[in-house]
Every structure is written in structure tokens, then in C-alpha cells.
């Protein structure tokens, strides 16, 4: 099922409160780089895979599959890399 990208309901603007859960060596590099290149203000939260942090209850509440990356945008949770990259691309057109 396709979901619309999270936007502010009344204005259609994308939320600028972003949290990126990432892990070194995982496919998190692309969204992390995109956010940096876009000049986005975001909180980067490392997940230590070697310590099993992705299996903790707090992280599993965000992504029951225990995968990284995860992008939280204004309360919406994006867990698939293609969805995350598409969201960043649409939210920061000025970075093109």
C-alpha cells in the first residue's frame, strides 16, 4: 500500500523536525548524506548493531523489523530506504 508523504495538514509543508536513526556500515549512508547536503536540521541517532540496540523495545516500537535506517518526520515513521530517500528529495527541493 502506498502512503502519502507526511506533510503539515493545513499548509502542505513538510515537517522540519527530523530524527534519523542510523548505523555505520548499513544503508543509512545515503539518507544521512542527503540530509547533510540539503542543509537539513536533523537529529542523528546512532544505533549500534554490534550491541544489538536495534532489538531493544524502544527501537522495535519504531521499526518492528529492527532494521536501519529509520526517519521520523513530524511524528511519522519511515522505515524503508526508498521511502526515506523519496521523502528527503520531496521535502528539500532546494537541494537539487
Tab-separated table of N, CA and C in Angstrom:
chain	number	residue	atom	x	y	z
A	1	UNK	N	0.838	-1.174	0.000
A	1	UNK	CA	0.000	0.000	0.000
A	1	UNK	C	0.888	1.244	0.000
A	2	UNK	N	0.579	2.191	-0.842
A	2	UNK	CA	1.317	3.452	-0.897
A	2	UNK	C	0.737	4.429	0.101
A	3	UNK	N	1.623	5.136	0.791
A	3	UNK	CA	1.189	6.180	1.706
A	3	UNK	C	1.691	7.507	1.188
A	4	UNK	N	0.902	8.545	1.465
A	4	UNK	CA	1.366	9.883	1.100
A	4	UNK	C	2.459	10.305	2.062
A	5	UNK	N	3.380	11.115	1.562
A	5	UNK	CA	4.443	11.610	2.425
A	5	UNK	C	3.852	12.497	3.503
A	6	UNK	N	4.401	12.429	4.725
A	6	UNK	CA	3.851	13.249	5.793
A	6	UNK	C	4.071	14.738	5.531
A	7	UNK	N	2.994	15.492	5.557
A	7	UNK	CA	3.057	16.944	5.397
A	7	UNK	C	2.193	17.567	6.480
A	8	UNK	N	2.376	18.853	6.683
A	8	UNK	CA	1.524	19.570	7.616
A	8	UNK	C	0.134	19.642	7.009
A	9	UNK	N	-0.874	19.251	7.758
A	9	UNK	CA	-2.229	19.113	7.222
A	9	UNK	C	-2.788	20.389	6.596
A	10	UNK	N	-2.547	21.525	7.200
A	10	UNK	CA	-3.203	22.731	6.694
A	10	UNK	C	-2.423	23.422	5.576
A	11	UNK	N	-1.096	23.313	5.582
A	11	UNK	CA	-0.306	24.056	4.604
A	11	UNK	C	0.319	23.192	3.529
A	12	UNK	N	0.395	21.890	3.758
A	12	UNK	CA	1.064	21.016	2.810
A	12	UNK	C	2.576	21.049	2.946
A	13	UNK	N	3.100	21.794	3.926
A	13	UNK	CA	4.536	21.860	4.145
A	13	UNK	C	5.036	20.579	4.809
A	14	UNK	N	6.288	20.233	4.516
A	14	UNK	CA	6.897	19.082	5.147
A	14	UNK	C	7.378	19.472	6.539
A	15	UNK	N	7.227	18.587	7.520
A	15	UNK	CA	7.728	18.897	8.860
A	15	UNK	C	9.244	18.988	8.836
A	16	UNK	N	9.772	19.897	9.589
A	16	UNK	CA	11.229	20.077	9.632
A	16	UNK	C	11.832	19.493	10.913
A	17	UNK	N	11.025	18.831	11.729
A	17	UNK	CA	11.535	18.128	12.893
A	17	UNK	C	11.857	16.710	12.442
A	18	UNK	N	13.135	16.433	12.293
A	18	UNK	CA	13.560	15.157	11.743
A	18	UNK	C	14.521	14.448	12.693
A	19	UNK	N	14.346	13.129	12.794
A	19	UNK	CA	15.273	12.277	13.533
A	19	UNK	C	15.654	11.132	12.610
A	20	UNK	N	16.951	10.943	12.432
A	20	UNK	CA	17.437	9.841	11.616
A	20	UNK	C	18.150	8.844	12.512
A	21	UNK	N	17.604	7.655	12.587
A	21	UNK	CA	18.245	6.548	13.294
A	21	UNK	C	19.093	5.828	12.247
A	22	UNK	N	20.384	5.694	12.513
A	22	UNK	CA	21.291	5.151	11.515
A	22	UNK	C	22.307	4.217	12.171
A	23	UNK	N	22.999	3.466	11.342
A	23	UNK	CA	24.089	2.616	11.804
A	23	UNK	C	25.221	2.691	10.799
A	24	UNK	N	26.431	2.775	11.308
A	24	UNK	CA	27.602	2.780	10.434
A	24	UNK	C	27.664	1.451	9.702
A	25	UNK	N	27.987	1.527	8.427
A	25	UNK	CA	28.102	0.320	7.630
A	25	UNK	C	26.775	-0.197	7.093
A	26	UNK	N	25.677	0.400	7.496
A	26	UNK	CA	24.365	-0.005	6.978
A	26	UNK	C	24.004	0.929	5.826
A	27	UNK	N	22.864	0.728	5.231
A	27	UNK	CA	22.456	1.569	4.095
A	27	UNK	C	21.976	2.945	4.559
A	28	UNK	N	22.341	3.334	5.759
A	28	UNK	CA	21.981	4.641	6.304
A	28	UNK	C	22.774	5.781	5.699
A	29	UNK	N	23.855	5.458	5.019
A	29	UNK	CA	24.741	6.498	4.493
A	29	UNK	C	24.024	7.433	3.529
A	30	UNK	N	23.193	6.886	2.657
A	30	UNK	CA	22.533	7.697	1.633
A	30	UNK	C	21.588	8.729	2.257
A	31	UNK	N	20.624	8.340	3.109
A	31	UNK	CA	19.759	9.377	3.684
A	31	UNK	C	20.517	10.350	4.580
A	32	UNK	N	21.528	9.856	5.295
A	32	UNK	CA	22.328	10.739	6.145
A	32	UNK	C	23.016	11.797	5.283
A	33	UNK	N	23.626	11.352	4.193
A	33	UNK	CA	24.301	12.281	3.279
A	33	UNK	C	23.319	13.253	2.641
A	34	UNK	N	22.165	12.751	2.243
A	34	UNK	CA	21.165	13.623	1.613
A	34	UNK	C	20.714	14.724	2.569
A	35	UNK	N	20.489	14.367	3.819
A	35	UNK	CA	20.075	15.377	4.808
A	35	UNK	C	21.179	16.407	5.010
A	36	UNK	N	22.415	15.946	5.091
A	36	UNK	CA	23.551	16.868	5.249
A	36	UNK	C	23.660	17.804	4.047
A	37	UNK	N	23.604	17.250	2.842
A	37	UNK	CA	23.730	18.061	1.631
A	37	UNK	C	22.576	19.039	1.463
A	38	UNK	N	21.398	18.664	1.963
A	38	UNK	CA	20.236	19.549	1.878
A	38	UNK	C	20.298	20.671	2.914
A	39	UNK	N	21.235	20.577	3.845
A	39	UNK	CA	21.319	21.576	4.906
A	39	UNK	C	20.195	21.426	5.921
A	40	UNK	N	19.645	20.225	6.006
A	40	UNK	CA	18.520	19.974	6.913
A	40	UNK	C	18.984	19.984	8.367
A	41	UNK	N	18.112	20.465	9.215
A	41	UNK	CA	18.341	20.354	10.647
A	41	UNK	C	17.707	19.040	11.077
A	42	UNK	N	18.532	18.131	11.579
A	42	UNK	CA	18.017	16.836	11.997
A	42	UNK	C	18.852	16.299	13.145
A	43	UNK	N	18.253	15.415	13.892
A	43	UNK	CA	18.942	14.757	14.983
A	43	UNK	C	19.393	13.388	14.478
A	44	UNK	N	20.694	13.146	14.502
A	44	UNK	CA	21.247	11.865	14.066
A	44	UNK	C	21.432	10.984	15.292
A	45	UNK	N	20.755	9.858	15.296
A	45	UNK	CA	20.775	8.957	16.438
A	45	UNK	C	21.386	7.622	16.040
A	46	UNK	N	22.614	7.360	16.474
A	46	UNK	CA	23.275	6.118	16.072
A	46	UNK	C	22.666	4.893	16.764
A	47	UNK	N	22.553	3.824	16.009
A	47	UNK	CA	22.109	2.532	16.515
A	47	UNK	C	23.301	1.588	16.381
A	48	UNK	N	23.739	1.037	17.477
A	48	UNK	CA	24.914	0.156	17.471
A	48	UNK	C	24.468	-1.279	17.224
A	49	UNK	N	24.611	-1.688	15.978
A	49	UNK	CA	24.173	-3.020	15.587
A	49	UNK	C	24.953	-4.109	16.315
A	50	UNK	N	26.245	-3.892	16.515
A	50	UNK	CA	27.073	-4.910	17.171
A	50	UNK	C	26.676	-5.131	18.635
A	51	UNK	N	25.967	-4.164	19.212
A	51	UNK	CA	25.469	-4.308	20.581
A	51	UNK	C	24.007	-4.737	20.609
A	52	UNK	N	23.409	-4.894	19.435
A	52	UNK	CA	22.028	-5.349	19.363
A	52	UNK	C	20.991	-4.301	19.722
A	53	UNK	N	21.373	-3.012	19.635
A	53	UNK	CA	20.435	-1.950	20.007
A	53	UNK	C	19.178	-1.936	19.145
A	54	UNK	N	19.255	-2.466	17.941
A	54	UNK	CA	18.093	-2.494	17.053
A	54	UNK	C	17.020	-3.458	17.557
A	55	UNK	N	17.364	-4.293	18.510
A	55	UNK	CA	16.392	-5.241	19.061
A	55	UNK	C	15.761	-4.747	20.364
A	56	UNK	N	16.159	-3.573	20.832
A	56	UNK	CA	15.586	-3.012	22.053
A	56	UNK	C	14.125	-2.623	21.853
A	57	UNK	N	13.378	-2.611	22.931
A	57	UNK	CA	11.942	-2.320	22.864
A	57	UNK	C	11.650	-0.939	22.262
A	58	UNK	N	12.437	0.076	22.623
A	58	UNK	CA	12.194	1.427	22.106
A	58	UNK	C	12.375	1.480	20.593
A	59	UNK	N	13.433	0.823	20.101
A	59	UNK	CA	13.670	0.843	18.662
A	59	UNK	C	12.646	-0.015	17.933
A	60	UNK	N	12.309	-1.164	18.495
A	60	UNK	CA	11.322	-2.039	17.853
A	60	UNK	C	9.945	-1.385	17.798
A	61	UNK	N	9.684	-0.432	18.705
A	61	UNK	CA	8.428	0.324	18.633
A	61	UNK	C	8.399	1.197	17.380
A	62	UNK	N	9.562	1.665	16.937
A	62	UNK	CA	9.669	2.448	15.700
A	62	UNK	C	9.654	1.539	14.479
A	63	UNK	N	10.432	0.476	14.539
A	63	UNK	CA	10.545	-0.437	13.408
A	63	UNK	C	10.546	-1.881	13.911
A	64	UNK	N	9.404	-2.528	13.872
A	64	UNK	CA	9.307	-3.901	14.362
A	64	UNK	C	10.245	-4.881	13.651
A	65	UNK	N	10.739	-4.519	12.469
A	65	UNK	CA	11.683	-5.385	11.749
A	65	UNK	C	13.120	-5.189	12.223
A	66	UNK	N	13.328	-4.221	13.107
A	66	UNK	CA	14.657	-3.958	13.693
A	66	UNK	C	15.705	-3.601	12.648
A	67	UNK	N	15.295	-2.898	11.600
A	67	UNK	CA	16.222	-2.506	10.545
A	67	UNK	C	16.532	-1.012	10.640
A	68	UNK	N	17.698	-0.654	10.124
A	68	UNK	CA	18.064	0.746	9.988
A	68	UNK	C	18.248	1.022	8.503
A	69	UNK	N	18.032	2.245	8.090
A	69	UNK	CA	17.698	3.446	8.846
A	69	UNK	C	16.201	3.576	9.103
A	70	UNK	N	15.896	4.524	9.997
A	70	UNK	CA	14.523	4.958	10.252
A	70	UNK	C	14.552	6.479	10.282
A	71	UNK	N	13.601	7.095	9.604
A	71	UNK	CA	13.456	8.551	9.647
A	71	UNK	C	12.114	8.869	10.291
A	72	UNK	N	12.163	9.687	11.340
A	72	UNK	CA	10.941	10.168	11.970
A	72	UNK	C	10.793	11.620	11.550
A	73	UNK	N	9.696	11.896	10.852
A	73	UNK	CA	9.438	13.227	10.297
A	73	UNK	C	8.115	13.730	10.837
A	74	UNK	N	8.188	14.639	11.803
A	74	UNK	CA	6.969	15.207	12.354
A	74	UNK	C	6.025	14.174	12.946
A	75	UNK	N	6.559	13.132	13.537
A	75	UNK	CA	5.729	12.111	14.158
A	75	UNK	C	5.439	10.917	13.261
A	76	UNK	N	5.675	11.041	11.953
A	76	UNK	CA	5.509	9.918	11.028
A	76	UNK	C	6.817	9.136	10.972
A	77	UNK	N	6.712	7.822	10.897
A	77	UNK	CA	7.891	6.966	10.874
A	77	UNK	C	8.036	6.332	9.493
A	78	UNK	N	9.202	6.555	8.879
A	78	UNK	CA	9.525	5.954	7.586
A	78	UNK	C	10.627	4.927	7.821
A	79	UNK	N	10.394	3.693	7.380
A	79	UNK	CA	11.328	2.617	7.693
A	79	UNK	C	11.993	1.992	6.477
A	80	UNK	N	11.593	2.342	5.304
A	80	UNK	CA	12.173	1.759	4.088
A	80	UNK	C	13.055	2.794	3.399
A	81	UNK	N	14.218	2.373	2.957
A	81	UNK	CA	15.195	3.293	2.387
A	81	UNK	C	14.634	4.081	1.212
A	82	UNK	N	13.864	3.449	0.341
A	82	UNK	CA	13.312	4.159	-0.814
A	82	UNK	C	12.326	5.232	-0.356
A	83	UNK	N	11.507	4.925	0.639
A	83	UNK	CA	10.560	5.912	1.171
A	83	UNK	C	11.297	7.071	1.824
A	84	UNK	N	12.360	6.766	2.550
A	84	UNK	CA	13.133	7.816	3.228
A	84	UNK	C	13.788	8.742	2.202
A	85	UNK	N	14.424	8.162	1.206
A	85	UNK	CA	15.099	8.963	0.171
A	85	UNK	C	14.084	9.788	-0.620
A	86	UNK	N	12.951	9.197	-0.947
A	86	UNK	CA	11.897	9.929	-1.666
A	86	UNK	C	11.374	11.082	-0.833
A	87	UNK	N	11.201	10.861	0.453
A	87	UNK	CA	10.728	11.910	1.352
A	87	UNK	C	11.728	13.073	1.382
A	88	UNK	N	13.008	12.756	1.579
A	88	UNK	CA	14.024	13.815	1.646
A	88	UNK	C	14.079	14.582	0.339
A	89	UNK	N	14.000	13.883	-0.778
A	89	UNK	CA	14.023	14.524	-2.090
A	89	UNK	C	12.855	15.497	-2.234
A	90	UNK	N	11.669	15.082	-1.815
A	90	UNK	CA	10.480	15.941	-1.937
A	90	UNK	C	10.484	17.073	-0.918
A	91	UNK	N	11.008	16.815	0.258
A	91	UNK	CA	10.975	17.815	1.333
A	91	UNK	C	12.000	18.934	1.144
A	92	UNK	N	13.059	18.657	0.411
A	92	UNK	CA	14.147	19.636	0.241
A	92	UNK	C	14.460	19.847	-1.237
A	93	UNK	N	13.470	20.347	-2.006
A	93	UNK	CA	13.714	20.544	-3.445
A	93	UNK	C	14.812	21.572	-3.720
A	94	UNK	N	15.035	22.472	-2.795
A	94	UNK	CA	16.058	23.494	-2.984
A	94	UNK	C	17.466	22.899	-3.016
A	95	UNK	N	17.606	21.649	-2.568
A	95	UNK	CA	18.926	20.993	-2.556
A	95	UNK	C	19.274	20.385	-3.906
A	96	UNK	N	18.357	20.422	-4.859
A	96	UNK	CA	18.620	19.802	-6.179
A	96	UNK	C	19.582	20.633	-6.972
